[in-house]
Coordinates of N, CA and C in Angstrom, one line a residue:
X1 N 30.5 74.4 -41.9 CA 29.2 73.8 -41.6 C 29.4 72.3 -41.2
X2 N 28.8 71.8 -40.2 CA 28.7 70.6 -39.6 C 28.4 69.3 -40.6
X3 N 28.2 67.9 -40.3 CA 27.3 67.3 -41.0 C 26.1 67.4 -40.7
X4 N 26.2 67.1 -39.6 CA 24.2 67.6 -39.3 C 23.8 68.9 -40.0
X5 N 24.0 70.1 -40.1 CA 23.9 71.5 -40.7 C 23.7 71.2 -41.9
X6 N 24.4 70.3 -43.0 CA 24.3 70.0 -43.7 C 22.9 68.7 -43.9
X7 N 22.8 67.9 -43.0 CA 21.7 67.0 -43.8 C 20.7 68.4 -43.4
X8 N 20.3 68.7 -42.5 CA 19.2 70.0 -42.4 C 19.4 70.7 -43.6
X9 N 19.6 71.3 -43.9 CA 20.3 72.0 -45.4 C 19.6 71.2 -46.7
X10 N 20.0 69.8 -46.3 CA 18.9 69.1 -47.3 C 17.9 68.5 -47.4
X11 N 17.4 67.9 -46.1 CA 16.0 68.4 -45.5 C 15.3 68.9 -45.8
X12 N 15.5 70.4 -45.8 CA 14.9 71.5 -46.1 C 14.8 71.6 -47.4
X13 N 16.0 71.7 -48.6 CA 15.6 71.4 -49.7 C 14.5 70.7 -50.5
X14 N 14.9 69.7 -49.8 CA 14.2 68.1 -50.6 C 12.2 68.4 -50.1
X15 N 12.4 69.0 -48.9 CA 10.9 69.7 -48.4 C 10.6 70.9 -49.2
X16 N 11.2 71.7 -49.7 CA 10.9 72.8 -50.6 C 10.3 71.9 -52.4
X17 N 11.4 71.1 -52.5 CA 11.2 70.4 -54.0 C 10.0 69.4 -54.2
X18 N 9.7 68.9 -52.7 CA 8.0 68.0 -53.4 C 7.3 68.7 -52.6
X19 N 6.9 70.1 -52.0 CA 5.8 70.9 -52.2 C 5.9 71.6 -53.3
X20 N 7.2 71.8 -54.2 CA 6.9 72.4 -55.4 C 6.0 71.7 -56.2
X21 N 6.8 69.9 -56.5 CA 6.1 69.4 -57.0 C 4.5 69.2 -56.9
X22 N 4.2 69.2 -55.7 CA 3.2 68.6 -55.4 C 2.2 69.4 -55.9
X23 N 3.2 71.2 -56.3 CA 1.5 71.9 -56.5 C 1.9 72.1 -57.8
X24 N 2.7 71.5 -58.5 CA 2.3 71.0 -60.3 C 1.3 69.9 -60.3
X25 N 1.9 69.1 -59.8 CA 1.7 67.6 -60.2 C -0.4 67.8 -60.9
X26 N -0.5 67.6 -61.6 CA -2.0 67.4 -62.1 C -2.6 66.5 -61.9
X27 N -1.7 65.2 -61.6 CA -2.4 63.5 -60.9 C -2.7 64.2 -59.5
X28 N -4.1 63.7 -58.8 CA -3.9 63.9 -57.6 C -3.5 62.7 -56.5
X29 N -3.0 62.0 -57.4 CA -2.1 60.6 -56.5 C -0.8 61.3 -56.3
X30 N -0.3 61.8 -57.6 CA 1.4 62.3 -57.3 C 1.2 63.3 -56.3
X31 N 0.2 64.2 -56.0 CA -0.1 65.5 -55.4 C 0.1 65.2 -54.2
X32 N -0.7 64.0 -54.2 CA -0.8 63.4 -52.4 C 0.3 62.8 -51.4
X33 N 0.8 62.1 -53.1 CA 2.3 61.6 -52.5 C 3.6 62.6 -52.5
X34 N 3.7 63.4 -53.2 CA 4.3 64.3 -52.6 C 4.1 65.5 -51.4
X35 N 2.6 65.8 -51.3 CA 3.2 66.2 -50.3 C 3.2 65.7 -48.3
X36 N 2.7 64.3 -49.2 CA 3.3 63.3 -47.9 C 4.6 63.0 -47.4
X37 N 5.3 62.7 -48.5 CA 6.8 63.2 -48.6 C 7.5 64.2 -48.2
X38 N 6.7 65.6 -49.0 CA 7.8 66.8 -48.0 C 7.4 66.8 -46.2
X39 N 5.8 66.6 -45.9 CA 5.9 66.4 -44.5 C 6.9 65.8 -43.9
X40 N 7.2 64.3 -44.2 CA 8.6 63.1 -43.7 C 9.9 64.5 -43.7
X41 N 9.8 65.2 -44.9 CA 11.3 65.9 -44.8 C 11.0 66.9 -43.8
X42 N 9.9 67.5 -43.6 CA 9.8 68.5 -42.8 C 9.5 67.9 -41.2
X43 N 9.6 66.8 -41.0 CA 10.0 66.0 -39.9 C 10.9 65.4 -39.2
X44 N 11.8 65.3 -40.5 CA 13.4 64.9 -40.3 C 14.3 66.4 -39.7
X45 N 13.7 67.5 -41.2 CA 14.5 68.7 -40.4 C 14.2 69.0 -39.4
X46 N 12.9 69.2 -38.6 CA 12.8 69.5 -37.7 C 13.3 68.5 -36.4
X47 N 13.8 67.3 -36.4 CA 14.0 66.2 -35.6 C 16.1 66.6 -35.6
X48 N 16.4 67.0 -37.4 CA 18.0 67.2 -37.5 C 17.9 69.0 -36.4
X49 N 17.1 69.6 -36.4 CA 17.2 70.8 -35.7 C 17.5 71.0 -34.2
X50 N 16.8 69.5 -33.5 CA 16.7 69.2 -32.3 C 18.1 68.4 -32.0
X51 N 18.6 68.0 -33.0 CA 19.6 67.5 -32.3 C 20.7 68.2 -32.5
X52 N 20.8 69.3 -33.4 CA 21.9 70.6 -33.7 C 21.5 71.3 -32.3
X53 N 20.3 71.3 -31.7 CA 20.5 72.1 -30.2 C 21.2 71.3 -29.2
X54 N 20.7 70.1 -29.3 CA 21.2 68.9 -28.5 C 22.6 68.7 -28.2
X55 N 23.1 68.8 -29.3 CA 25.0 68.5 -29.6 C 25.3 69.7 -29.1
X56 N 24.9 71.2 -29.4 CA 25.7 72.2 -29.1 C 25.2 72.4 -27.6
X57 N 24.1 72.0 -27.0 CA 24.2 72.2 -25.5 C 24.7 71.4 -24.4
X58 N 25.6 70.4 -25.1 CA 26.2 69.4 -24.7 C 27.9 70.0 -24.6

């Protein structure tokens, strides 16, 4: 696996872990801030995805 493959990999994680949070969280400030947060990650992976096509169609 790549490094890029890898931060995607975590990306994705770290996107899975504050939508978990977010649907515990019982404050609806922590709610909001997490899942403002996994958006950013679910914007990075999808930004690390574009450039895993980018590099390999190069």
């Amino acid at each position: 696996m790549t490094e890029l493959e890898d931060r995607l990999e975590r990306f994705e994680t770290l996107t899975a872990e504050c939508e978990l949070i977010a649907k515990l969280a019982t404050d609806s400030t922590k709610r909001t801030f997490y899942l403002k947060l996994s958006e950013q990650y679910r914007q990075l992976a999808v930004d690390m995805r574009q450039a895993i096509a980018t590099k390999t169609a190069a």
